[in-house]
Amino acid sequence: MAADPRNDARRGGVLTLLARLLLGGAFLYLGALKLQDPVAFLKAIREYHLVPQDHPQLLNFVAAVLPWAEVLLGALLVLGVAVRGTALVFVGLLASFTTAITLRALAEHRELGKAFCEVAFDCGCGTGVEHVCVKLMQNAVLLVVALFLVGSRARRFCLRHSLFGRPG
Amino acid sequence: MRIVLEALIVAVLAAAFGVTANSLSGKRLVIDRDYFAALREPPPVVLGDPPTSMDPTDAPAGVGGDTGEGVDLHGYSGPAAETARQLLERGIQIIGHDEVVALYRDELFEEEAYTFIDARSDEKYSAGHIRQAYVFDHYFMERYLDQVLPACQGVAEVVVYCHGGECTDSEIAAQHLLDLGVDRRILKVYVGGIEQWTAAGLPLERGERGSGDLTAEDDHGG
């Protein structure tokens, strides 16, 4: 008996919905956590030393804007708006966060002589001090989910799957 | 290409939303403000200031940044000692834990001859602060100047603290107060902070200043 393509479409739609809820929900939650204490987030990202000290405006901009952006992007994904584009933004964010965390962990691993997975710090993710390997695993899962969503064309359960073309 | 364009549109919208939401938020960060400038400013070259240690036999510090042998760190060790050295190099006095407790137990404390400044956030202050301390979250310092600056005038000592250890908020807050005209001779940083205060079993006051809601029985003056 030939497979019913409608079943495949339903499964794809449910899988995409679950992925959207996981990724979008995670960033909604993490963004909201950061918004409870923007100063703590500012202090945490300052520790990465990615921004020249004589350009505090860039650091302030990231600290002020990123948590709100995460909340909006998470909401867009949960609601199913501009799904693939939003997922692509998350790919960019997760790749950046993961790179920064890895570089900082490597620096501490060298300076303190600790095993890489023993390194722990407040990454500024909103969840306090965590072991770097745990954080990198979490980011890897979210990155895989984001990449899946970038490639997914399932439109079920979406408010507006794409900003271009037909609604839904 | 469409997906990239969609991503760009979403990213720009998210950034615009972030800027707008931050500007309307009660906890907004000011984009063009240098929150950590006080940590980068070179130590002041001050002539004629008194020594930064209570011991007259100690060499004065804070001029030229020499905090080598012979400088009194008031018993601080570990990360707190490093913070103490940085403060002294910047010409900011430090005060040890025993001296802070002595001020707290002094009868003049009730007459507000000494001002304590808590350089942490409102939330942490409300969770527990040294009794009679004023909150001064320097990240939003405009909110507190009306109360804090008058409280730093005409007193014998101004003691600034934060969490303790590596916390730099007390250093930044102290520098702001000095820049706003508080007398350098009376301003001191309690490097041990709330961490050392609570480790010693000393009481904290919860809620607002003067609430009387103490975490433990206060044998102040008793």
mmCIF file of C-alpha atoms in Angstrom:
data_model
loop_
_atom_site.group_PDB
_atom_site.id
_atom_site.type_symbol
_atom_site.label_atom_id
_atom_site.label_comp_id
_atom_site.label_asym_id
_atom_site.label_seq_id
_atom_site.Cartn_x
_atom_site.Cartn_y
_atom_site.Cartn_z
ATOM 1 C CA MET A 1 0.000 0.000 0.000
ATOM 2 C CA ALA A 2 1.455 3.367 -0.994
ATOM 3 C CA ALA A 3 2.256 5.789 1.850
ATOM 4 C CA ASP A 4 -0.277 8.552 2.244
ATOM 5 C CA PRO A 5 1.570 11.832 1.608
ATOM 6 C CA ARG A 6 -0.951 13.553 3.840
ATOM 7 C CA ASN A 7 0.356 11.560 6.804
ATOM 8 C CA ASP A 8 3.891 12.623 5.954
ATOM 9 C CA ALA A 9 2.756 16.223 5.803
ATOM 10 C CA ARG A 10 1.028 15.908 9.181
ATOM 11 C CA ARG A 11 4.080 14.384 10.803
ATOM 12 C CA GLY A 12 6.325 17.051 9.280
ATOM 13 C CA GLY A 13 4.017 19.755 10.538
ATOM 14 C CA VAL A 14 3.952 18.329 14.054
ATOM 15 C CA LEU A 15 7.723 17.907 14.108
ATOM 16 C CA THR A 16 8.214 21.496 12.961
ATOM 17 C CA LEU A 17 5.717 22.690 15.552
ATOM 18 C CA LEU A 18 7.579 20.856 18.321
ATOM 19 C CA ALA A 19 10.886 22.292 17.094
ATOM 20 C CA ARG A 20 9.424 25.810 17.029
ATOM 21 C CA LEU A 21 8.038 25.449 20.524
ATOM 22 C CA LEU A 22 11.343 24.115 21.855
ATOM 23 C CA LEU A 23 13.597 26.750 20.269
ATOM 24 C CA GLY A 24 11.167 29.650 20.544
ATOM 25 C CA GLY A 25 10.158 28.714 24.055
ATOM 26 C CA ALA A 26 13.778 28.415 25.164
ATOM 27 C CA PHE A 27 14.663 31.898 23.950
ATOM 28 C CA LEU A 28 11.449 33.400 25.308
ATOM 29 C CA TYR A 29 12.409 32.003 28.713
ATOM 30 C CA LEU A 30 16.096 32.942 28.538
ATOM 31 C CA GLY A 31 15.336 36.438 27.253
ATOM 32 C CA ALA A 32 12.840 36.980 30.069
ATOM 33 C CA LEU A 33 15.429 35.826 32.629
ATOM 34 C CA LYS A 34 17.959 38.349 31.336
ATOM 35 C CA LEU A 35 15.358 41.127 31.433
ATOM 36 C CA GLN A 36 14.917 40.629 35.179
ATOM 37 C CA ASP A 37 18.457 41.957 35.718
ATOM 38 C CA PRO A 38 19.911 43.793 32.699
ATOM 39 C CA VAL A 39 22.854 45.015 34.759
ATOM 40 C CA ALA A 40 23.875 41.455 35.610
ATOM 41 C CA PHE A 41 23.734 40.639 31.895
ATOM 42 C CA LEU A 42 25.860 43.691 31.102
ATOM 43 C CA LYS A 43 28.459 42.616 33.669
ATOM 44 C CA ALA A 44 28.450 39.039 32.373
ATOM 45 C CA ILE A 45 29.044 39.904 28.709
ATOM 46 C CA ARG A 46 31.712 42.430 29.694
ATOM 47 C CA GLU A 47 33.766 39.498 30.998
ATOM 48 C CA TYR A 48 34.161 38.217 27.435
ATOM 49 C CA HIS A 49 36.299 41.258 26.545
ATOM 50 C CA LEU A 50 34.967 41.161 22.986
ATOM 51 C CA VAL A 51 34.319 44.883 22.837
ATOM 52 C CA PRO A 52 37.119 47.485 23.108
ATOM 53 C CA GLN A 53 36.896 49.259 26.451
ATOM 54 C CA ASP A 54 36.885 52.672 24.848
ATOM 55 C CA HIS A 55 33.651 51.783 22.959
ATOM 56 C CA PRO A 56 31.245 51.069 25.793
ATOM 57 C CA GLN A 57 28.273 51.970 23.596
ATOM 58 C CA LEU A 58 28.538 48.687 21.682
ATOM 59 C CA LEU A 59 28.574 46.649 24.886
ATOM 60 C CA ASN A 60 25.646 48.658 26.257
ATOM 61 C CA PHE A 61 23.721 48.191 22.996
ATOM 62 C CA VAL A 62 24.099 44.410 23.097
ATOM 63 C CA ALA A 63 23.191 44.246 26.792
ATOM 64 C CA ALA A 64 20.183 46.528 26.360
ATOM 65 C CA VAL A 65 18.778 45.138 23.121
ATOM 66 C CA LEU A 66 19.618 41.438 22.946
ATOM 67 C CA PRO A 67 17.289 40.184 25.722
ATOM 68 C CA TRP A 68 14.306 42.003 24.212
ATOM 69 C CA ALA A 69 15.247 40.731 20.756
ATOM 70 C CA GLU A 70 15.382 37.161 22.077
ATOM 71 C CA VAL A 71 11.886 37.537 23.504
ATOM 72 C CA LEU A 72 10.494 38.852 20.213
ATOM 73 C CA LEU A 73 12.277 36.240 18.111
ATOM 74 C CA GLY A 74 11.102 33.485 20.454
ATOM 75 C CA ALA A 75 7.537 34.737 20.195
ATOM 76 C CA LEU A 76 7.722 34.846 16.393
ATOM 77 C CA LEU A 77 8.845 31.243 16.301
ATOM 78 C CA VAL A 78 6.225 30.033 18.758
ATOM 79 C CA LEU A 79 3.493 31.784 16.772
ATOM 80 C CA GLY A 80 4.891 30.563 13.468
ATOM 81 C CA VAL A 81 5.767 33.887 11.844
ATOM 82 C CA ALA A 82 8.665 34.125 9.370
ATOM 83 C CA VAL A 83 9.773 30.727 10.603
ATOM 84 C CA ARG A 84 12.759 30.041 8.365
ATOM 85 C CA GLY A 85 14.142 33.578 8.557
ATOM 86 C CA THR A 86 13.774 33.690 12.348
ATOM 87 C CA ALA A 87 15.418 30.281 12.626
ATOM 88 C CA LEU A 88 18.297 31.581 10.493
ATOM 89 C CA VAL A 89 18.732 34.499 12.910
ATOM 90 C CA PHE A 90 18.865 31.987 15.752
ATOM 91 C CA VAL A 91 21.517 30.009 13.884
ATOM 92 C CA GLY A 92 23.602 33.182 13.733
ATOM 93 C CA LEU A 93 23.041 33.988 17.400
ATOM 94 C CA LEU A 94 23.769 30.459 18.598
ATOM 95 C CA ALA A 95 26.905 30.203 16.477
ATOM 96 C CA SER A 96 28.145 33.510 17.929
ATOM 97 C CA PHE A 97 27.308 32.596 21.530
ATOM 98 C CA THR A 98 28.893 29.164 21.207
ATOM 99 C CA THR A 99 32.074 30.588 19.693
ATOM 100 C CA ALA A 100 32.395 33.218 22.430
ATOM 101 C CA ILE A 101 31.775 30.699 25.210
ATOM 102 C CA THR A 102 34.268 28.243 23.726
ATOM 103 C CA LEU A 103 36.997 30.868 23.372
ATOM 104 C CA ARG A 104 36.494 32.096 26.929
ATOM 105 C CA ALA A 105 36.497 28.541 28.268
ATOM 106 C CA LEU A 106 39.703 27.764 26.376
ATOM 107 C CA ALA A 107 41.330 30.878 27.852
ATOM 108 C CA GLU A 108 40.350 29.872 31.389
ATOM 109 C CA HIS A 109 41.419 26.288 30.709
ATOM 110 C CA ARG A 110 44.887 27.563 29.737
ATOM 111 C CA GLU A 111 45.210 30.178 32.475
ATOM 112 C CA LEU A 112 43.839 28.137 35.366
ATOM 113 C CA GLY A 113 45.084 24.729 34.247
ATOM 114 C CA LYS A 114 41.617 23.217 34.725
ATOM 115 C CA ALA A 115 40.239 20.470 32.518
ATOM 116 C CA PHE A 116 38.105 22.046 29.815
ATOM 117 C CA CYS A 117 34.860 20.527 31.107
ATOM 118 C CA GLU A 118 35.666 21.646 34.651
ATOM 119 C CA VAL A 119 35.593 25.289 33.592
ATOM 120 C CA ALA A 120 32.423 27.000 34.841
ATOM 121 C CA PHE A 121 31.303 30.607 34.653
ATOM 122 C CA ASP A 122 28.257 32.786 34.216
ATOM 123 C CA CYS A 123 27.990 32.844 30.435
ATOM 124 C CA GLY A 124 25.386 35.602 30.533
ATOM 125 C CA CYS A 125 22.745 33.206 29.296
ATOM 126 C CA GLY A 126 20.450 34.033 32.188
ATOM 127 C CA THR A 127 20.952 30.776 34.071
ATOM 128 C CA GLY A 128 23.900 31.728 36.292
ATOM 129 C CA VAL A 129 27.154 29.801 36.601
ATOM 130 C CA GLU A 130 27.231 26.624 34.505
ATOM 131 C CA HIS A 131 29.874 24.141 33.424
ATOM 132 C CA VAL A 132 30.936 25.003 29.922
ATOM 133 C CA CYS A 133 30.456 21.506 28.499
ATOM 134 C CA VAL A 134 26.835 21.452 29.675
ATOM 135 C CA LYS A 135 26.233 24.819 28.059
ATOM 136 C CA LEU A 136 27.895 23.782 24.803
ATOM 137 C CA MET A 137 25.761 20.616 24.658
ATOM 138 C CA GLN A 138 22.601 22.689 25.200
ATOM 139 C CA ASN A 139 23.659 25.108 22.469
ATOM 140 C CA ALA A 140 24.418 22.225 20.102
ATOM 141 C CA VAL A 141 20.901 20.848 20.539
ATOM 142 C CA LEU A 142 19.341 24.257 19.949
ATOM 143 C CA LEU A 143 21.563 24.793 16.906
ATOM 144 C CA VAL A 144 20.461 21.489 15.373
ATOM 145 C CA VAL A 145 16.824 22.424 15.988
ATOM 146 C CA ALA A 146 17.377 25.845 14.418
ATOM 147 C CA LEU A 147 19.026 24.314 11.355
ATOM 148 C CA PHE A 148 16.109 21.895 11.027
ATOM 149 C CA LEU A 149 13.685 24.813 11.066
ATOM 150 C CA VAL A 150 15.705 26.708 8.459
ATOM 151 C CA GLY A 151 15.178 23.776 6.111
ATOM 152 C CA SER A 152 11.581 23.000 7.060
ATOM 153 C CA ARG A 153 8.851 24.054 4.658
ATOM 154 C CA ALA A 154 6.003 22.693 6.764
ATOM 155 C CA ARG A 155 3.361 25.362 7.071
ATOM 156 C CA ARG A 156 0.902 23.714 9.419
ATOM 157 C CA PHE A 157 0.211 25.466 12.717
ATOM 158 C CA CYS A 158 1.860 28.668 11.501
ATOM 159 C CA LEU A 159 0.351 32.129 11.718
ATOM 160 C CA ARG A 160 2.393 33.225 8.717
ATOM 161 C CA HIS A 161 5.142 30.814 7.768
ATOM 162 C CA SER A 162 6.864 33.222 5.381
ATOM 163 C CA LEU A 163 6.836 37.009 5.025
ATOM 164 C CA PHE A 164 6.797 36.462 1.264
ATOM 165 C CA GLY A 165 4.335 34.499 -0.817
ATOM 166 C CA ARG A 166 1.062 33.059 0.397
ATOM 167 C CA PRO A 167 -0.012 33.383 4.053
ATOM 168 C CA GLY A 168 -0.077 30.353 6.401
ATOM 169 C CA MET B 1 17.982 34.436 -1.017
ATOM 170 C CA ARG B 2 14.441 34.950 0.280
ATOM 171 C CA ILE B 3 15.266 33.290 3.529
ATOM 172 C CA VAL B 4 18.304 35.534 4.006
ATOM 173 C CA LEU B 5 16.205 38.611 3.257
ATOM 174 C CA GLU B 6 13.551 37.385 5.679
ATOM 175 C CA ALA B 7 16.248 36.865 8.326
ATOM 176 C CA LEU B 8 17.571 40.400 7.790
ATOM 177 C CA ILE B 9 14.091 41.876 8.113
ATOM 178 C CA VAL B 10 13.408 39.893 11.281
ATOM 179 C CA ALA B 11 16.783 40.852 12.762
ATOM 180 C CA VAL B 12 16.252 44.554 12.089
ATOM 181 C CA LEU B 13 12.732 44.371 13.551
ATOM 182 C CA ALA B 14 14.047 42.582 16.627
ATOM 183 C CA ALA B 15 16.775 45.191 17.123
ATOM 184 C CA ALA B 16 14.303 48.051 16.724
ATOM 185 C CA PHE B 17 11.972 46.366 19.179
ATOM 186 C CA GLY B 18 14.854 45.966 21.608
ATOM 187 C CA VAL B 19 15.872 49.622 21.402
ATOM 188 C CA THR B 20 12.276 50.781 21.903
ATOM 189 C CA ALA B 21 11.515 48.369 24.715
ATOM 190 C CA ASN B 22 14.743 49.232 26.528
ATOM 191 C CA SER B 23 13.990 52.959 26.329
ATOM 192 C CA LEU B 24 10.579 52.369 27.927
ATOM 193 C CA SER B 25 11.796 49.931 30.550
ATOM 194 C CA GLY B 26 12.236 50.941 34.175
ATOM 195 C CA LYS B 27 15.479 48.978 34.178
ATOM 196 C CA ARG B 28 16.758 50.541 30.968
ATOM 197 C CA LEU B 29 20.438 50.741 30.227
ATOM 198 C CA VAL B 30 21.673 54.035 28.799
ATOM 199 C CA ILE B 31 23.435 53.163 25.556
ATOM 200 C CA ASP B 32 25.962 55.991 25.528
ATOM 201 C CA ARG B 33 26.933 55.830 29.177
ATOM 202 C CA ASP B 34 30.285 54.385 30.235
ATOM 203 C CA TYR B 35 29.265 52.344 33.271
ATOM 204 C CA PHE B 36 32.784 51.108 34.017
ATOM 205 C CA ALA B 37 34.780 54.278 33.417
ATOM 206 C CA ALA B 38 35.687 54.488 37.099
ATOM 207 C CA LEU B 39 37.538 51.183 36.806
ATOM 208 C CA ARG B 40 39.705 52.465 33.973
ATOM 209 C CA GLU B 41 40.579 55.958 35.172
ATOM 210 C CA PRO B 42 44.229 56.309 36.167
ATOM 211 C CA PRO B 43 44.892 56.677 39.888
ATOM 212 C CA PRO B 44 44.611 60.318 40.902
ATOM 213 C CA VAL B 45 47.830 62.214 41.624
ATOM 214 C CA VAL B 46 46.851 63.898 44.864
ATOM 215 C CA LEU B 47 49.302 65.884 46.915
ATOM 216 C CA GLY B 48 48.895 66.428 50.626
ATOM 217 C CA ASP B 49 46.173 63.855 51.258
ATOM 218 C CA PRO B 50 46.330 61.899 54.507
ATOM 219 C CA PRO B 51 47.550 58.299 54.440
ATOM 220 C CA THR B 52 44.965 55.777 53.318
ATOM 221 C CA SER B 53 45.639 53.579 56.307
ATOM 222 C CA MET B 54 44.727 54.419 59.884
ATOM 223 C CA ASP B 55 48.242 53.470 60.937
ATOM 224 C CA PRO B 56 50.387 56.626 60.812
ATOM 225 C CA THR B 57 53.528 54.554 60.433
ATOM 226 C CA ASP B 58 52.320 53.101 57.098
ATOM 227 C CA ALA B 59 53.540 54.706 53.905
ATOM 228 C CA PRO B 60 50.773 56.578 52.065
ATOM 229 C CA ALA B 61 49.348 54.757 49.085
ATOM 230 C CA GLY B 62 47.230 55.922 46.208
ATOM 231 C CA VAL B 63 49.857 58.142 44.714
ATOM 232 C CA GLY B 64 51.705 56.502 41.862
ATOM 233 C CA GLY B 65 50.000 53.177 42.498
ATOM 234 C CA ASP B 66 52.581 51.550 44.768
ATOM 235 C CA THR B 67 50.886 48.967 46.951
ATOM 236 C CA GLY B 68 53.827 46.713 47.663
ATOM 237 C CA GLU B 69 55.255 45.625 50.972
ATOM 238 C CA GLY B 70 54.173 47.493 54.074
ATOM 239 C CA VAL B 71 50.751 48.547 52.852
ATOM 240 C CA ASP B 72 48.011 47.757 55.345
ATOM 241 C CA LEU B 73 45.272 45.690 53.671
ATOM 242 C CA HIS B 74 43.245 45.613 56.899
ATOM 243 C CA GLY B 75 43.336 41.858 57.134
ATOM 244 C CA TYR B 76 41.898 41.158 53.692
ATOM 245 C CA SER B 77 43.191 38.133 51.810
ATOM 246 C CA GLY B 78 42.525 36.339 48.538
ATOM 247 C CA PRO B 79 40.304 38.134 45.980
ATOM 248 C CA ALA B 80 39.400 40.755 48.610
ATOM 249 C CA ALA B 81 43.089 41.622 49.030
ATOM 250 C CA GLU B 82 43.388 42.214 45.291
ATOM 251 C CA THR B 83 40.323 44.472 45.368
ATOM 252 C CA ALA B 84 41.800 46.296 48.374
ATOM 253 C CA ARG B 85 45.069 46.876 46.519
ATOM 254 C CA GLN B 86 43.223 48.239 43.483
ATOM 255 C CA LEU B 87 41.312 50.660 45.691
ATOM 256 C CA LEU B 88 44.439 51.876 47.402
ATOM 257 C CA GLU B 89 46.178 52.310 44.056
ATOM 258 C CA ARG B 90 43.285 54.552 43.025
ATOM 259 C CA GLY B 91 43.647 56.608 46.175
ATOM 260 C CA ILE B 92 40.434 55.293 47.755
ATOM 261 C CA GLN B 93 40.625 54.367 51.409
ATOM 262 C CA ILE B 94 39.616 50.933 52.650
ATOM 263 C CA ILE B 95 38.241 49.892 56.015
ATOM 264 C CA GLY B 96 38.550 46.491 57.619
ATOM 265 C CA HIS B 97 35.747 44.329 58.957
ATOM 266 C CA ASP B 98 36.556 44.886 62.650
ATOM 267 C CA GLU B 99 36.610 48.634 62.132
ATOM 268 C CA VAL B 100 33.235 48.520 60.378
ATOM 269 C CA VAL B 101 31.738 46.528 63.233
ATOM 270 C CA ALA B 102 33.229 49.012 65.704
ATOM 271 C CA LEU B 103 31.471 51.854 63.900
ATOM 272 C CA TYR B 104 28.208 49.875 63.847
ATOM 273 C CA ARG B 105 28.422 49.263 67.598
ATOM 274 C CA ASP B 106 29.457 52.833 68.419
ATOM 275 C CA GLU B 107 26.752 54.883 70.172
ATOM 276 C CA LEU B 108 27.229 57.583 67.526
ATOM 277 C CA PHE B 109 25.888 55.122 64.924
ATOM 278 C CA GLU B 110 22.332 55.724 66.186
ATOM 279 C CA GLU B 111 22.929 59.479 65.842
ATOM 280 C CA GLU B 112 23.809 58.871 62.165
ATOM 281 C CA ALA B 113 27.360 60.120 62.572
ATOM 282 C CA TYR B 114 28.378 57.418 60.120
ATOM 283 C CA THR B 115 26.781 56.797 56.715
ATOM 284 C CA PHE B 116 26.748 53.350 55.180
ATOM 285 C CA ILE B 117 26.211 53.086 51.406
ATOM 286 C CA ASP B 118 25.041 49.822 49.831
ATOM 287 C CA ALA B 119 26.252 49.764 46.211
ATOM 288 C CA ARG B 120 24.121 46.812 45.137
ATOM 289 C CA SER B 121 20.813 46.634 43.286
ATOM 290 C CA ASP B 122 17.445 47.476 44.880
ATOM 291 C CA GLU B 123 16.521 43.794 44.967
ATOM 292 C CA LYS B 124 19.674 42.738 46.779
ATOM 293 C CA TYR B 125 19.416 45.717 49.121
ATOM 294 C CA SER B 126 15.843 44.815 50.039
ATOM 295 C CA ALA B 127 16.819 41.206 50.647
ATOM 296 C CA GLY B 128 19.164 42.394 53.366
ATOM 297 C CA HIS B 129 21.437 45.372 54.016
ATOM 298 C CA ILE B 130 23.431 46.741 56.920
ATOM 299 C CA ARG B 131 20.975 48.610 59.108
ATOM 300 C CA GLN B 132 20.563 52.286 58.202
ATOM 301 C CA ALA B 133 22.525 51.879 54.968
ATOM 302 C CA TYR B 134 21.421 53.875 51.929
ATOM 303 C CA VAL B 135 21.018 52.032 48.639
ATOM 304 C CA PHE B 136 23.111 53.447 45.767
ATOM 305 C CA ASP B 137 22.919 51.353 42.626
ATOM 306 C CA HIS B 138 25.406 53.323 40.516
ATOM 307 C CA TYR B 139 23.979 51.861 37.277
ATOM 308 C CA PHE B 140 20.873 53.996 37.941
ATOM 309 C CA MET B 141 22.461 56.488 40.292
ATOM 310 C CA GLU B 142 20.285 59.470 39.363
ATOM 311 C CA ARG B 143 17.469 57.840 41.357
ATOM 312 C CA TYR B 144 19.435 57.907 44.589
ATOM 313 C CA LEU B 145 21.447 61.131 44.576
ATOM 314 C CA ASP B 146 18.770 63.192 46.357
ATOM 315 C CA GLN B 147 19.063 60.943 49.402
ATOM 316 C CA VAL B 148 22.648 59.738 49.228
ATOM 317 C CA LEU B 149 24.574 62.969 48.669
ATOM 318 C CA PRO B 150 23.100 64.851 51.658
ATOM 319 C CA ALA B 151 23.703 61.759 53.792
ATOM 320 C CA CYS B 152 27.415 61.941 52.925
ATOM 321 C CA GLN B 153 27.766 65.520 54.165
ATOM 322 C CA GLY B 154 28.633 66.437 57.721
ATOM 323 C CA VAL B 155 29.340 62.875 58.869
ATOM 324 C CA ALA B 156 32.480 61.383 60.333
ATOM 325 C CA GLU B 157 32.692 58.383 58.001
ATOM 326 C CA VAL B 158 31.116 57.203 54.748
ATOM 327 C CA VAL B 159 31.421 53.429 54.353
ATOM 328 C CA VAL B 160 30.645 51.958 50.914
ATOM 329 C CA TYR B 161 30.141 48.236 50.427
ATOM 330 C CA CYS B 162 28.780 45.722 47.941
ATOM 331 C CA HIS B 163 28.792 41.920 47.923
ATOM 332 C CA GLY B 164 32.490 41.656 48.802
ATOM 333 C CA GLY B 165 35.492 39.814 47.377
ATOM 334 C CA GLU B 166 35.891 40.608 43.676
ATOM 335 C CA CYS B 167 32.784 42.796 43.526
ATOM 336 C CA THR B 168 33.720 46.116 41.909
ATOM 337 C CA ASP B 169 30.419 47.926 42.446
ATOM 338 C CA SER B 170 31.615 49.498 45.695
ATOM 339 C CA GLU B 171 34.738 50.787 43.933
ATOM 340 C CA ILE B 172 32.706 52.308 41.097
ATOM 341 C CA ALA B 173 30.143 53.762 43.506
ATOM 342 C CA ALA B 174 32.902 55.214 45.695
ATOM 343 C CA GLN B 175 34.535 56.862 42.681
ATOM 344 C CA HIS B 176 31.194 58.370 41.629
ATOM 345 C CA LEU B 177 30.677 59.766 45.133
ATOM 346 C CA LEU B 178 34.156 61.277 45.108
ATOM 347 C CA ASP B 179 33.487 62.806 41.696
ATOM 348 C CA LEU B 180 30.267 64.291 43.121
ATOM 349 C CA GLY B 181 32.179 66.001 45.892
ATOM 350 C CA VAL B 182 32.134 63.629 48.847
ATOM 351 C CA ASP B 183 35.190 64.248 51.023
ATOM 352 C CA ARG B 184 37.928 61.755 50.151
ATOM 353 C CA ARG B 185 39.176 61.866 53.742
ATOM 354 C CA ILE B 186 36.022 60.293 55.161
ATOM 355 C CA LEU B 187 35.033 57.901 52.360
ATOM 356 C CA LYS B 188 36.135 54.288 52.769
ATOM 357 C CA VAL B 189 35.263 51.006 51.072
ATOM 358 C CA TYR B 190 34.370 47.971 53.153
ATOM 359 C CA VAL B 191 35.950 45.375 50.874
ATOM 360 C CA GLY B 192 34.585 42.400 52.822
ATOM 361 C CA GLY B 193 31.050 43.554 52.023
ATOM 362 C CA ILE B 194 27.828 41.756 52.782
ATOM 363 C CA GLU B 195 29.541 38.410 52.354
ATOM 364 C CA GLN B 196 31.904 39.029 55.281
ATOM 365 C CA TRP B 197 29.207 40.781 57.327
ATOM 366 C CA THR B 198 26.827 37.817 57.131
ATOM 367 C CA ALA B 199 29.634 35.285 57.605
ATOM 368 C CA ALA B 200 30.287 36.980 60.945
ATOM 369 C CA GLY B 201 26.654 36.353 61.911
ATOM 370 C CA LEU B 202 25.785 40.038 62.004
ATOM 371 C CA PRO B 203 22.170 41.085 61.401
ATOM 372 C CA LEU B 204 20.783 42.494 58.183
ATOM 373 C CA GLU B 205 17.803 44.765 57.768
ATOM 374 C CA ARG B 206 15.278 43.648 55.177
ATOM 375 C CA GLY B 207 13.121 45.892 53.015
ATOM 376 C CA GLU B 208 13.439 49.650 53.127
ATOM 377 C CA ARG B 209 15.893 51.669 55.156
ATOM 378 C CA GLY B 210 14.692 51.887 58.724
ATOM 379 C CA SER B 211 12.162 49.055 58.372
ATOM 380 C CA GLY B 212 13.392 47.458 61.588
ATOM 381 C CA ASP B 213 12.894 44.018 60.044
ATOM 382 C CA LEU B 214 16.142 42.344 61.079
ATOM 383 C CA THR B 215 17.341 38.897 60.114
ATOM 384 C CA ALA B 216 18.663 38.253 63.601
ATOM 385 C CA GLU B 217 18.556 39.794 67.022
ATOM 386 C CA ASP B 218 20.653 42.918 66.986
ATOM 387 C CA ASP B 219 22.652 43.349 70.145
ATOM 388 C CA HIS B 220 23.696 46.776 68.900
ATOM 389 C CA GLY B 221 24.923 48.788 71.811
ATOM 390 C CA GLY B 222 24.022 45.982 74.148
#
